[in-house]
Structure formats: structure tokens, C-alpha cells
mmCIF file of C-alpha atoms in Angstrom:
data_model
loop_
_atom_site.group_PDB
_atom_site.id
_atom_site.type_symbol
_atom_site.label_atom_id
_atom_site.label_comp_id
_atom_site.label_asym_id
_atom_site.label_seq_id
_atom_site.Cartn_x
_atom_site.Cartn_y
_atom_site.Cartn_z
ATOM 1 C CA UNK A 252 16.616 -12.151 51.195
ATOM 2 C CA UNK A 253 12.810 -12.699 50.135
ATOM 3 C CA UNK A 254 11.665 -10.770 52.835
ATOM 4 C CA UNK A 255 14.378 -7.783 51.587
ATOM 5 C CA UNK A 256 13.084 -8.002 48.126
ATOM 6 C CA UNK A 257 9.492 -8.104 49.149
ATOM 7 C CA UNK A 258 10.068 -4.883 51.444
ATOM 8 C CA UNK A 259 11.867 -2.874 48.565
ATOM 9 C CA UNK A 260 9.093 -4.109 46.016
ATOM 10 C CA UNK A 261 6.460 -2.470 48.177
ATOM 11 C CA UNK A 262 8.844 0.844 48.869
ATOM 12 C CA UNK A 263 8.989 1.231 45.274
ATOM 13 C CA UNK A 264 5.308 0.841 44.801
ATOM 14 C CA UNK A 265 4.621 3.264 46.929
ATOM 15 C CA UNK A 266 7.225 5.600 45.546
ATOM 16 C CA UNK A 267 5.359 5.233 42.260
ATOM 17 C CA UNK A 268 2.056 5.116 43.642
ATOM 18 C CA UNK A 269 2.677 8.634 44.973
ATOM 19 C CA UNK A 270 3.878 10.199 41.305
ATOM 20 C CA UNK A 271 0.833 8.517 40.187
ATOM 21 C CA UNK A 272 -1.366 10.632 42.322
ATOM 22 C CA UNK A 273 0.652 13.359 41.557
ATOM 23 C CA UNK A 274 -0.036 12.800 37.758
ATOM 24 C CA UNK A 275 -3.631 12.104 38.084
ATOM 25 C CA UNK A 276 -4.649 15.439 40.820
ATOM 26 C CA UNK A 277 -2.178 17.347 37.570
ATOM 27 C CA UNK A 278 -4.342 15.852 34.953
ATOM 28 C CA UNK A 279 -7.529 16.991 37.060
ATOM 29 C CA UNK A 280 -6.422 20.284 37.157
ATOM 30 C CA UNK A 281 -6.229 20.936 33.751
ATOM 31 C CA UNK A 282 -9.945 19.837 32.888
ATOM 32 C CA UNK A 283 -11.361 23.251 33.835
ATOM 33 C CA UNK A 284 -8.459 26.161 32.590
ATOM 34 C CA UNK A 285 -9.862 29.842 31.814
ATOM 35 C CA UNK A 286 -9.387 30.598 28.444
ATOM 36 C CA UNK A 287 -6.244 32.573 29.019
ATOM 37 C CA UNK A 288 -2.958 31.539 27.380
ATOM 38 C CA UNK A 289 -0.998 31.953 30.889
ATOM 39 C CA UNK A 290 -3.183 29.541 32.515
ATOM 40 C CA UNK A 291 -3.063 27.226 30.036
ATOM 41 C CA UNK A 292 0.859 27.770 29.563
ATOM 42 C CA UNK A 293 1.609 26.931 33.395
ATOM 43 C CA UNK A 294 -1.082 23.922 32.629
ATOM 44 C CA UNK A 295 0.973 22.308 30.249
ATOM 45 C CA UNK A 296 4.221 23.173 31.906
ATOM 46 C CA UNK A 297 3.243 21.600 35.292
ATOM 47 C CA UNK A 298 1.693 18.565 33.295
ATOM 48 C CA UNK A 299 5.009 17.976 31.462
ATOM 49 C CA UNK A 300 7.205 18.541 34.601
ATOM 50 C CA UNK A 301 5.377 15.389 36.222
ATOM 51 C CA UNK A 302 5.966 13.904 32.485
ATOM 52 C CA UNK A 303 9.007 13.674 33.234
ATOM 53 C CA UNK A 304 9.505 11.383 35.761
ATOM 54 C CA UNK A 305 12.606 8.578 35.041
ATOM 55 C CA UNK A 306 11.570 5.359 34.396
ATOM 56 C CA UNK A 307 14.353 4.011 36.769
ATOM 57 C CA UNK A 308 11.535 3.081 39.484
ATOM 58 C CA UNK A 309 9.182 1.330 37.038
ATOM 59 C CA UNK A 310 12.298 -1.202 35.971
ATOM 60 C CA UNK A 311 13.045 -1.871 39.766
ATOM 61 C CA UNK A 312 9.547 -2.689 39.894
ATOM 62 C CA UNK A 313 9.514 -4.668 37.073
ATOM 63 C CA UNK A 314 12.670 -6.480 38.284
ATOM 64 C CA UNK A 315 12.048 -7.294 41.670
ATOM 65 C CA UNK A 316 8.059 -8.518 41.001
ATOM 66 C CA UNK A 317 10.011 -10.881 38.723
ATOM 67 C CA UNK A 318 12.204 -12.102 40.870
ATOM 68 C CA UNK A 319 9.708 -12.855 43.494
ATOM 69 C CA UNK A 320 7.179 -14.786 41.064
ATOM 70 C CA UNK A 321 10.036 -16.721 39.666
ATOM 71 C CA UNK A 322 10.934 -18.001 42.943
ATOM 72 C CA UNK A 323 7.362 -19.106 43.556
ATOM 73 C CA UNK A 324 6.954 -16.705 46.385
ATOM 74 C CA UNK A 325 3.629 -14.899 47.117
ATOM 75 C CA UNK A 326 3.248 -15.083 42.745
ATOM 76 C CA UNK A 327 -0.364 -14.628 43.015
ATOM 77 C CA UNK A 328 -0.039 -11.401 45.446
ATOM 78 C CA UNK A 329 2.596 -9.784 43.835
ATOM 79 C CA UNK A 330 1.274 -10.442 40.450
ATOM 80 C CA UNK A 331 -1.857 -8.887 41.545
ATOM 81 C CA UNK A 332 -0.334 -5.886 42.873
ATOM 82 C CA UNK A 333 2.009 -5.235 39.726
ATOM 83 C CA UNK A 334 -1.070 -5.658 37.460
ATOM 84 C CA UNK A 335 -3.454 -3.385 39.136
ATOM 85 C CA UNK A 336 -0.035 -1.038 39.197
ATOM 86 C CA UNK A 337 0.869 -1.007 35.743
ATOM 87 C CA UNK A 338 -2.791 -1.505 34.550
ATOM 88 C CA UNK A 339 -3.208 2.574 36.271
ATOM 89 C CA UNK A 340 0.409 3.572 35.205
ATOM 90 C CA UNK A 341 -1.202 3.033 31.321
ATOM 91 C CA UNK A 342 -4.188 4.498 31.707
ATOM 92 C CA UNK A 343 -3.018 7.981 33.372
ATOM 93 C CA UNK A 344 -0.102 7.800 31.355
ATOM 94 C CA UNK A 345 -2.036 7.361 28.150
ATOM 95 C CA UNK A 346 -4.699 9.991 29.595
ATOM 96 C CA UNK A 347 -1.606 12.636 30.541
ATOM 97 C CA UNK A 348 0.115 12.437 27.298
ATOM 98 C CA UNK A 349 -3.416 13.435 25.390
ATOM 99 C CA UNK A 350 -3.871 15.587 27.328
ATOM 100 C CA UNK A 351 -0.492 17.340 26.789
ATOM 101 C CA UNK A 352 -1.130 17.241 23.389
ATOM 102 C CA UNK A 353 -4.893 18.869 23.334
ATOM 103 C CA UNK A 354 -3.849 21.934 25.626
ATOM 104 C CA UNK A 355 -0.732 22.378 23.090
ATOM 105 C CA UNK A 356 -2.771 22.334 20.431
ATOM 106 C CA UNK A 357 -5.125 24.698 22.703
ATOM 107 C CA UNK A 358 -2.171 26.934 23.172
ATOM 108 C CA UNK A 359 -0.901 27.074 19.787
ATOM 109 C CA UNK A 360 -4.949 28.013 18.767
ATOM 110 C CA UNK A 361 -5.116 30.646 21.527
ATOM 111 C CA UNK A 362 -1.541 31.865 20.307
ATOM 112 C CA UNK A 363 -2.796 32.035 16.483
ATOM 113 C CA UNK A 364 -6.389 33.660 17.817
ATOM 114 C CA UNK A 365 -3.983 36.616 19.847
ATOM 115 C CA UNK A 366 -2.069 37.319 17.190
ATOM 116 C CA UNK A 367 -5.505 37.723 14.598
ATOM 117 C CA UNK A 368 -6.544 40.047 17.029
ATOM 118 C CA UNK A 369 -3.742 42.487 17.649
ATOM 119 C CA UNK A 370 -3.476 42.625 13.972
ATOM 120 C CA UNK A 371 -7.353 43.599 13.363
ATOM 121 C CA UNK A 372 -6.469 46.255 16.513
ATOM 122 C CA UNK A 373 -3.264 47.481 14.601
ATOM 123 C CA UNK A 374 -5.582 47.845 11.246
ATOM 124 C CA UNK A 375 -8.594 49.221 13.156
ATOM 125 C CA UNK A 376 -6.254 51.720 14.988
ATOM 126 C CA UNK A 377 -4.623 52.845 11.441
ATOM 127 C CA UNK A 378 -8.240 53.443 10.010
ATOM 128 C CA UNK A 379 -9.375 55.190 13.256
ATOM 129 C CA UNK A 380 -6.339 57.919 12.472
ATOM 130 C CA UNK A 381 -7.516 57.636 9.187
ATOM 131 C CA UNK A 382 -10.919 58.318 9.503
ATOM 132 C CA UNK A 383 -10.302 60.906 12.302
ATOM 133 C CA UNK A 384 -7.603 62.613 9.870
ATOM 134 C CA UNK A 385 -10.349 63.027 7.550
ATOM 135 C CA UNK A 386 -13.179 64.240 10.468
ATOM 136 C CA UNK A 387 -10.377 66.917 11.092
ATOM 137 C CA UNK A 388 -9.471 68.421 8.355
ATOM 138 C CA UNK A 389 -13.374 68.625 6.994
ATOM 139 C CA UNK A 390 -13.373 66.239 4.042
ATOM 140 C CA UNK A 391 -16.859 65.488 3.252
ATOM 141 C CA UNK A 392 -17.848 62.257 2.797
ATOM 142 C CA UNK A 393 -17.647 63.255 -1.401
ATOM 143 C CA UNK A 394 -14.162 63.313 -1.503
ATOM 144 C CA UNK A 395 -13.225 60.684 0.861
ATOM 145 C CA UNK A 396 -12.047 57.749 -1.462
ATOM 146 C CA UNK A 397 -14.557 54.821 -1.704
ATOM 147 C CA UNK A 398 -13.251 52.324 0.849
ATOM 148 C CA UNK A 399 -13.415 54.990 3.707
ATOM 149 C CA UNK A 400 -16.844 55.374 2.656
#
């Protein structure tokens, strides 16, 4: 039975070990983004995807290690290996979730900076038919009013 428990321990470390990767190479990836909202978009949606991985594995993990160290078997192994585990499950966890929440807040600013934008186009378009209104039907600058001056 130890040597069953031991065997699904390590299966389940490795299962985690694996999303860990996974969340660390998607963390990596979003250190460098253009400065285009789509990039940044699919950044944070790939990021949160990972995010979501169930808990379910960390709790066997959790369960079995405990197990094992209560019956006094290889306690100083197994503690080992679950420390070094959840030590790096906190720190890219900690490191994922910030940064989920600087490229939303990157995406909400690029969102807010886009929409600025197309409304100076919209206004600089209307006072381009303005001023070209003007050019064609030979107003001097005289009778133009003052802010197309």
C-alpha cells in the first residue's frame, strides 16, 4: 500500500509539474507583446486558460504527502519534494496572477488610447470637410469664423 501511495504521489507531481511548465513558458510569453490590443488580448486569454486549472491535483498531493509522512515513511524525501513543489506552485502562481492583472490593465489602457484616437480621427475628418467646404466654395480666410482660422 506504501509503495501504491508513493507511486501515485509522484504521478501527481508530475502531472502538476507539467501545468507548471505550462504556466511558467505562458508567463514568458507575455513579457515581450507588441503593442497591439489583439496580441495582448490572446495574451491574457491563453494566460487565464492555464489559470484555470482545478485544484483537484494539488489536494491529492496534499493528501497523499500526508499520509506518507504520518506513517513515518520516506518523511524527509517526500517533505522535500512537496516543499520545493508548492514553494514553485506560489511563486508562478503569485507571478501569473500579476501578471493577468498588468496586461488587463494594459488592455483596458490600449482600449481607452483606441477609442481617443478614432474620436480625434472622427473630429479631424469633420474639420477636414469643413475646411475643404470652405476651400471650395472660395471663402476667404475674412469670413471664415474665428476657430477655422
Amino acid at each position: 500500500e506504501v509503495w501504491s501511495c508513493w507511486i501515485e504521489l509522484l504521478q501527481y507531481l508530475d502531472l502538476e509539474t507539467a501545468w507548471l511548465n505550462n504556466l511558467e513558458e505562458k508567463v514568458q510569453m507575455t513579457g515581450n507583446l507588441p503593442d497591439k490590443l489583439d496580441a495582448v488580448n490572446d495574451a491574457l486569454e491563453s494566460l487565464e486558460s492555464v489559470l484555470r486549472h482545478p485544484a483537484d491535483n494539488r489536494t491529492q498531493i496534499r493528501e497523499l504527502g500526508q499520509t506518507l509522512i504520518d506513517g513515518g515513511i520516506l518523511d524527509d524525501i517526500i517533505s522535500e519534494k512537496l516543499e520545493a513543489f508548492n514553494a514553485r506552485y506560489e511563486e508562478l502562481s503569485h507571478l501569473a496572477v500579476s501578471r493577468q492583472i498588468a496586461l488587463e490593465q494594459q488592455l483596458q489602457t490600449m482600449r481607452e488610447t483606441d477609442h481617443m484616437l478614432q474620436v480625434l480621427q472622427e473630429s479631424l475628418g469633420d474639420l477636414d470637410r469643413q475646411l475643404t467646404s470652405y476651400l471650395t466654395d472660395r471663402i476667404d480666410a475674412f469670413q471664415m469664423p474665428q476657430e477655422a482660422q
